[in-house]
Amino acid sequence: MGSQAPTSADACLSIVHSLMCHRQGGESESFAKRAIESLVKKLKEKRDELDSLITAITTNGAHPSKCVTIQRTLDGRLQVAGRKGFPHVIYARIWRWPDLHKNELKHVKYCQYAFDLKQDSVCVNPYHYERVVSPGIDLSGLTIQHAAPPTRLVKDEYGSDIGMEGASSQHAASSISHAHGVPQSPLDCYGNQIPHVSQAQPALSPFPRTAPEGATWTGNNTATYTQNLEPQYWNNNHLQSQEMLTPLTNQPPPEFWCTITYFELDQQVGETFKVPYSYSTVKVDGYTDPSSLDRFCLGQLSNVHRTEASERARLHIGKGVQLDYRGEGDVWIRCVSDHSVFVQSYYLDREAGRAPGDAVHKIYPSAYIKVFDIRQCHRQMQQQAATAQAAAAAQAAAVAGNVPGPASVGGIAPAVGLSAAAGIGVDDLRRLCILRLSFVKGWGPDYPRHSIKETPCWIEVQLHRPLQLLDEVLQTMPLSDPRPRGFFLG
């Protein structure tokens, strides 16, 4: 790696910091730090093994290394920060395969203390194990063939790629992002290139090159997207199938395909930016150039109430993001900034098997990913509108006592069960047509900010074609139904 790599003679803090720089995001930063600190302290009296660990991790396994052992516990599991897990799996997740399942590891032949050998000591050197690929996964194309999910979402909890929420995050994005589908040489936290090593079993990516139709992911944390997920439908066959799709509406497209509003914390800054339908691509960046029809420059917006946090974050927006409008209304995002962006997208929620609005999706530099599917949105708004309409009618009937049930008294009990569905309003349906994106800083369960309105700089993108479709869906309801009309902004 270079002369800056620590040795076993260095302080534990220095060694831990160096090893933390090579995290792959499979565990939270706090958990990984506790696990690494625990391991380094255990190895401090076995300096040859500690040096082997440092060499293996800091060179990405480029050089042969010895077994790195800890004492086997009675049940074989290691407890870190109140959680128990198999030690070789914990460290393999931290340094090699973030989405690793506990049954997917196989030790190499020369490992003398592999977990499966049932010795008194257990080797936790991640490069003494190979990943056994689960059936049904095609590694060559990095596509998920069916809906059997990996056990957890890949995530990274550094909070920022610029060291604003931890110095060890400095090159986290650079080390695992891809530009135009070609892997870049990873960097360590000092900016040195780590030698690339071909693995017998390459690490799996849970995100396929095309948006998965039936794939789901599970997890409770921020999802991350590191690949250049270029769409695969540039071939003639798919283009023909796209052309054969029945248009969702015969209405002419709106004058603007989206409007973009910029916020700092909970305050709107500047005027809403409108993107004409004739411009299918728009860039939102942090520069001070005058905005044009297809470029929204945030750097030239002033705010007398701007906080220091917003001022700092704005300096790192850089080239920002590019939004591409495709087909009848699909939207893709490319992260052009040097730092990650965080997106709230109902489409990505659905693809990840999450409840709408339940996840925050971290998109790394150079990643290109679909964030909105107009046909899926149209189906969802039709279903929700129909559900709300039916629930409201049933609730009214139940309150009137016309739908008595075995657990009801005069029909009142069923109305209680229907209230949630009947409470779906136009605002809930409008949210299906909106994307929210935060620059530099994340929010959600992995961050101190619980809402996007607590992030220093973010944008809201209202998509007008789906809003037009939503207006159409509401207009098709019977006139007797109580509902607001004509809310579409054009």
XYZ file of N, CA, C and O in Angstrom, residues 218-323:
424
model
N -33.891 -6.675 1.666
C -34.412 -6.382 2.993
C -33.325 -5.738 3.822
O -32.142 -5.957 3.610
N -33.722 -4.974 4.797
C -32.770 -4.318 5.681
C -33.422 -3.139 6.354
O -34.525 -2.739 5.995
N -32.751 -2.572 7.313
C -33.341 -1.480 8.084
C -32.553 -0.186 7.956
O -32.763 0.740 8.700
N -31.638 -0.128 7.016
C -30.773 1.031 6.966
C -30.729 1.621 5.574
O -31.392 1.178 4.660
N -29.855 2.609 5.428
C -29.747 3.308 4.167
C -29.216 2.386 3.073
O -28.194 1.751 3.239
N -29.902 2.344 1.952
C -29.426 1.568 0.810
C -28.393 2.380 0.063
O -28.499 3.584 -0.049
N -27.355 1.713 -0.475
C -26.351 2.429 -1.239
C -26.275 1.891 -2.649
O -26.472 0.711 -2.891
N -25.969 2.760 -3.568
C -25.865 2.407 -4.975
C -24.519 2.892 -5.472
O -24.228 4.076 -5.467
N -23.664 1.951 -5.876
C -22.295 2.296 -6.228
C -21.993 2.065 -7.690
O -20.958 2.498 -8.171
N -22.860 1.347 -8.401
C -22.545 1.011 -9.772
C -23.135 1.988 -10.759
O -24.074 2.705 -10.466
N -22.571 1.948 -11.966
C -23.141 2.698 -13.069
C -24.237 1.840 -13.666
O -23.972 0.921 -14.442
N -25.467 2.058 -13.258
C -26.563 1.185 -13.649
C -27.174 1.641 -14.970
O -28.332 2.054 -15.039
N -26.377 1.596 -16.041
C -26.866 2.035 -17.331
C -28.028 1.144 -17.763
O -27.981 -0.074 -17.612
N -29.078 1.717 -18.327
C -30.199 0.911 -18.783
C -29.779 0.001 -19.914
O -28.933 0.345 -20.719
N -30.394 -1.164 -19.981
C -30.046 -2.158 -20.978
C -30.987 -2.134 -22.178
O -30.960 -3.035 -23.003
N -31.854 -1.123 -22.269
C -32.833 -1.196 -23.338
C -32.470 -0.365 -24.557
O -33.309 0.161 -25.253
N -31.188 -0.258 -24.830
C -30.804 0.435 -26.048
C -30.747 -0.519 -27.231
O -30.444 -0.122 -28.334
N -31.008 -1.809 -27.005
C -31.036 -2.725 -28.136
C -32.380 -2.625 -28.857
O -33.380 -2.205 -28.294
N -32.410 -3.053 -30.111
C -33.595 -2.868 -30.945
C -34.806 -3.594 -30.406
O -35.925 -3.094 -30.458
N -34.587 -4.820 -29.881
C -35.730 -5.592 -29.403
C -36.461 -4.870 -28.285
O -37.685 -4.786 -28.270
N -35.690 -4.324 -27.344
C -36.348 -3.653 -26.223
C -36.975 -2.341 -26.672
O -38.028 -1.959 -26.195
N -36.295 -1.657 -27.599
C -36.875 -0.418 -28.107
C -38.209 -0.675 -28.772
O -39.167 0.077 -28.621
N -38.287 -1.812 -29.499
C -39.555 -2.147 -30.138
C -40.629 -2.429 -29.095
O -41.780 -2.008 -29.222
N -40.226 -3.152 -28.012
C -41.217 -3.453 -26.973
C -41.661 -2.180 -26.275
O -42.812 -2.057 -25.867
N -40.729 -1.201 -26.135
C -41.114 0.072 -25.544
C -42.114 0.800 -26.435
O -43.065 1.411 -25.964
N -41.869 0.712 -27.758
C -42.748 1.411 -28.676
C -44.140 0.807 -28.686
O -45.130 1.486 -28.939
N -44.234 -0.493 -28.418
C -45.527 -1.167 -28.470
C -46.365 -0.927 -27.221
O -47.523 -1.305 -27.174
N -45.755 -0.352 -26.177
C -46.517 -0.082 -24.968
C -47.608 0.949 -25.259
O -47.372 1.954 -25.920
N -48.791 0.669 -24.752
C -49.895 1.603 -24.942
C -49.643 2.868 -24.125
O -49.301 2.778 -22.944
N -49.778 4.041 -24.724
C -49.589 5.276 -23.953
C -50.540 5.328 -22.772
O -51.693 4.872 -22.848
N -50.056 5.879 -21.677
C -50.873 5.952 -20.466
C -51.992 6.977 -20.596
O -53.000 6.889 -19.889
N -51.792 7.958 -21.467
C -52.822 8.978 -21.660
C -52.684 9.570 -23.064
O -51.594 9.542 -23.655
N -53.779 10.087 -23.558
C -53.755 10.763 -24.850
C -53.558 12.271 -24.704
O -53.521 12.994 -25.705
N -53.448 12.729 -23.473
C -53.256 14.155 -23.247
C -51.889 14.602 -23.763
O -50.910 13.859 -23.659
N -51.788 15.781 -24.311
C -50.468 16.290 -24.705
C -49.613 16.482 -23.462
O -50.131 16.718 -22.365
N -48.300 16.353 -23.609
C -47.433 16.507 -22.431
C -47.509 17.924 -21.889
O -47.788 18.871 -22.633
N -47.265 18.087 -20.607
C -47.266 19.432 -20.010
C -46.101 20.257 -20.548
O -45.135 19.730 -21.107
N -46.193 21.567 -20.362
C -45.156 22.456 -20.858
C -43.806 22.180 -20.198
O -42.752 22.246 -20.837
N -43.840 21.854 -18.907
C -42.620 21.545 -18.163
C -42.707 20.117 -17.662
O -43.751 19.706 -17.127
N -41.637 19.331 -17.819
C -41.703 17.953 -17.339
C -41.403 17.843 -15.848
O -41.781 16.875 -15.201
N -40.741 18.880 -15.291
C -40.558 18.881 -13.838
C -40.298 20.295 -13.351
O -39.919 21.187 -14.122
N -40.546 20.502 -12.062
C -40.126 21.729 -11.394
C -39.235 21.332 -10.223
O -39.494 20.336 -9.539
N -38.194 22.113 -10.008
C -37.208 21.796 -8.966
C -37.171 22.951 -7.969
O -36.978 24.112 -8.349
N -37.352 22.617 -6.704
C -37.329 23.624 -5.645
C -36.157 23.335 -4.719
O -35.965 22.193 -4.287
N -35.373 24.345 -4.432
C -34.190 24.184 -3.582
C -34.480 24.646 -2.156
O -35.107 25.689 -1.938
N -34.030 23.859 -1.189
C -34.249 24.153 0.231
C -32.933 24.109 0.990
O -32.018 23.356 0.639
N -32.863 24.902 2.041
C -31.829 24.772 3.061
C -32.547 24.577 4.378
O -33.308 25.446 4.810
N -32.340 23.426 4.969
C -33.144 22.992 6.119
C -34.618 23.004 5.700
O -34.963 22.383 4.690
N -35.484 23.707 6.396
C -36.910 23.692 6.037
C -37.327 24.949 5.286
O -38.524 25.237 5.155
N -36.356 25.706 4.769
C -36.673 26.981 4.119
C -36.376 26.916 2.627
O -35.268 26.560 2.214
N -37.368 27.267 1.796
C -37.131 27.356 0.366
C -36.231 28.552 0.066
O -36.381 29.632 0.635
N -35.267 28.325 -0.838
C -34.337 29.378 -1.222
C -34.451 29.595 -2.730
O -34.304 28.649 -3.515
N -34.722 30.809 -3.146
C -34.831 31.105 -4.562
C -36.168 30.688 -5.149
O -37.050 30.145 -4.460
N -36.320 30.947 -6.437
C -37.549 30.610 -7.140
C -37.536 29.151 -7.592
O -36.473 28.550 -7.755
N -38.717 28.611 -7.794
C -38.829 27.261 -8.335
C -38.310 27.246 -9.778
O -38.605 28.137 -10.570
N -37.509 26.235 -10.086
C -36.896 26.114 -11.407
C -37.731 25.161 -12.265
O -38.005 24.027 -11.861
N -38.136 25.612 -13.435
C -38.990 24.806 -14.317
C -38.189 24.321 -15.516
O -37.487 25.086 -16.166
N -38.319 23.018 -15.812
C -37.582 22.414 -16.920
C -38.543 22.139 -18.073
O -39.467 21.338 -17.927
N -38.357 22.799 -19.223
C -39.252 22.595 -20.357
C -39.250 21.149 -20.832
O -38.234 20.443 -20.736
N -40.376 20.717 -21.356
C -40.526 19.355 -21.851
C -39.542 19.077 -22.991
O -39.161 17.936 -23.216
N -39.126 20.124 -23.693
C -38.217 19.953 -24.827
C -36.784 19.627 -24.394
O -35.953 19.278 -25.228
N -36.485 19.758 -23.092
C -35.162 19.427 -22.567
C -35.282 18.179 -21.695
O -35.801 18.231 -20.582
N -34.810 17.054 -22.206
C -34.976 15.783 -21.482
C -33.934 15.588 -20.387
O -34.048 14.666 -19.579
N -32.899 16.429 -20.383
C -31.854 16.328 -19.360
C -31.680 17.672 -18.672
O -31.663 18.711 -19.329
N -31.566 17.632 -17.349
C -31.310 18.855 -16.600
C -30.220 18.573 -15.576
O -30.166 17.487 -14.992
N -29.327 19.537 -15.370
C -28.279 19.418 -14.380
C -28.548 20.375 -13.225
O -28.959 21.512 -13.451
N -28.323 19.909 -12.030
C -28.432 20.743 -10.835
C -27.063 20.718 -10.168
O -26.616 19.665 -9.701
N -26.376 21.841 -10.152
C -25.019 21.868 -9.619
C -24.849 23.010 -8.617
O -25.779 23.773 -8.355
N -23.648 23.106 -8.050
C -23.393 24.097 -7.013
C -22.643 25.316 -7.491
O -22.152 26.094 -6.668
N -22.549 25.487 -8.801
C -21.758 26.592 -9.335
C -22.548 27.898 -9.354
O -23.766 27.916 -9.180
N -21.831 28.987 -9.620
C -22.445 30.321 -9.548
C -22.790 30.891 -10.916
O -23.157 32.053 -11.033
N -22.678 30.069 -11.965
C -23.055 30.530 -13.295
C -24.550 30.832 -13.326
O -25.334 30.247 -12.562
N -24.980 31.720 -14.222
C -26.427 31.943 -14.378
C -27.114 30.655 -14.840
O -26.575 29.923 -15.674
N -28.268 30.368 -14.281
C -29.001 29.170 -14.677
C -29.501 29.320 -16.114
O -29.787 30.418 -16.585
N -29.607 28.190 -16.816
C -30.161 28.167 -18.164
C -31.351 27.213 -18.166
O -31.728 26.674 -17.116
N -31.953 26.989 -19.318
C -33.165 26.167 -19.378
C -32.925 24.736 -18.905
O -33.830 24.088 -18.389
N -31.701 24.228 -19.093
C -31.415 22.851 -18.716
C -30.338 22.754 -17.635
O -29.695 21.729 -17.475
N -30.138 23.839 -16.895
C -29.131 23.830 -15.832
C -29.555 24.763 -14.706
O -29.803 25.945 -14.920
N -29.648 24.194 -13.504
C -30.052 24.935 -12.319
C -28.814 25.090 -11.441
O -28.323 24.117 -10.859
N -28.277 26.303 -11.355
C -27.065 26.569 -10.566
C -27.446 27.068 -9.176
O -27.999 28.156 -9.025
N -27.133 26.264 -8.171
C -27.518 26.608 -6.807
C -26.545 27.581 -6.161
O -26.884 28.256 -5.185
N -25.323 27.657 -6.688
C -24.304 28.482 -6.058
C -24.631 29.958 -6.069
O -24.135 30.717 -5.222
N -25.454 30.397 -7.025
C -25.755 31.823 -7.121
C -26.985 32.236 -6.317
O -27.388 33.401 -6.344
N -27.575 31.281 -5.570
C -28.750 31.606 -4.757
C -28.317 32.136 -3.391
O -27.495 31.523 -2.711
N -28.877 33.260 -2.995
C -28.514 33.846 -1.699
C -29.587 33.551 -0.662
O -30.757 33.334 -0.991
N -29.161 33.536 0.591
C -30.081 33.277 1.693
C -29.560 34.008 2.930
O -28.506 33.652 3.477
N -30.260 35.039 3.357
C -29.787 35.826 4.492
C -29.802 35.030 5.790
O -29.126 35.392 6.760
N -30.563 33.938 5.807
C -30.651 33.112 7.017
C -29.797 31.852 6.896
O -29.990 30.904 7.660
N -28.891 31.822 5.945
C -28.094 30.618 5.708
C -27.252 30.261 6.929
O -26.595 31.125 7.530
N -27.267 28.972 7.300
C -26.488 28.503 8.448
C -25.085 28.120 8.003
O -24.804 27.931 6.814
N -24.210 27.987 8.971
C -22.835 27.579 8.679
C -22.807 26.184 8.068
O -22.010 25.900 7.162
N -23.695 25.292 8.550
C -23.745 23.929 8.005
C -24.133 23.946 6.530
O -23.553 23.223 5.710
N -25.109 24.768 6.167
C -25.504 24.882 4.760
C -24.382 25.483 3.926
O -24.120 25.048 2.799
N -23.716 26.464 4.477
C -22.603 27.107 3.758
C -21.519 26.085 3.444
O -20.994 26.028 2.322
N -21.177 25.263 4.435
C -20.131 24.247 4.228
C -20.578 23.202 3.221
O -19.825 22.823 2.327
N -21.796 22.718 3.375
C -22.277 21.655 2.491
C -22.362 22.133 1.045
O -22.047 21.387 0.105
N -22.789 23.375 0.843
C -22.928 23.911 -0.506
C -21.586 23.922 -1.256
O -21.548 23.786 -2.474
N -20.500 24.062 -0.510
C -19.178 24.083 -1.136
C -18.840 22.749 -1.793
O -17.943 22.676 -2.643
N -19.538 21.706 -1.391
C -19.204 20.366 -1.865
C -20.244 19.785 -2.824
O -20.146 18.616 -3.201
N -21.225 20.585 -3.234
C -22.192 20.094 -4.228
C -21.489 19.867 -5.559
O -21.735 18.879 -6.257
N -20.586 20.792 -5.928
C -19.799 20.630 -7.141
C -20.657 20.462 -8.381
O -21.579 21.237 -8.641
N -20.377 19.419 -9.155
C -21.114 19.161 -10.394
C -22.523 18.646 -10.143
O -23.321 18.534 -11.072
N -22.822 18.285 -8.907
C -24.182 17.935 -8.532
C -24.717 16.676 -9.183
O -24.036 15.640 -9.213
N -25.929 16.775 -9.721
C -26.597 15.611 -10.296
C -27.160 15.962 -11.673
O -27.380 17.127 -11.999
N -27.404 14.908 -12.427
C -28.058 15.051 -13.730
C -29.331 14.217 -13.709
O -29.309 13.039 -13.342
N -30.445 14.816 -14.069
C -31.727 14.124 -14.143
C -32.080 13.905 -15.611
O -32.077 14.854 -16.396
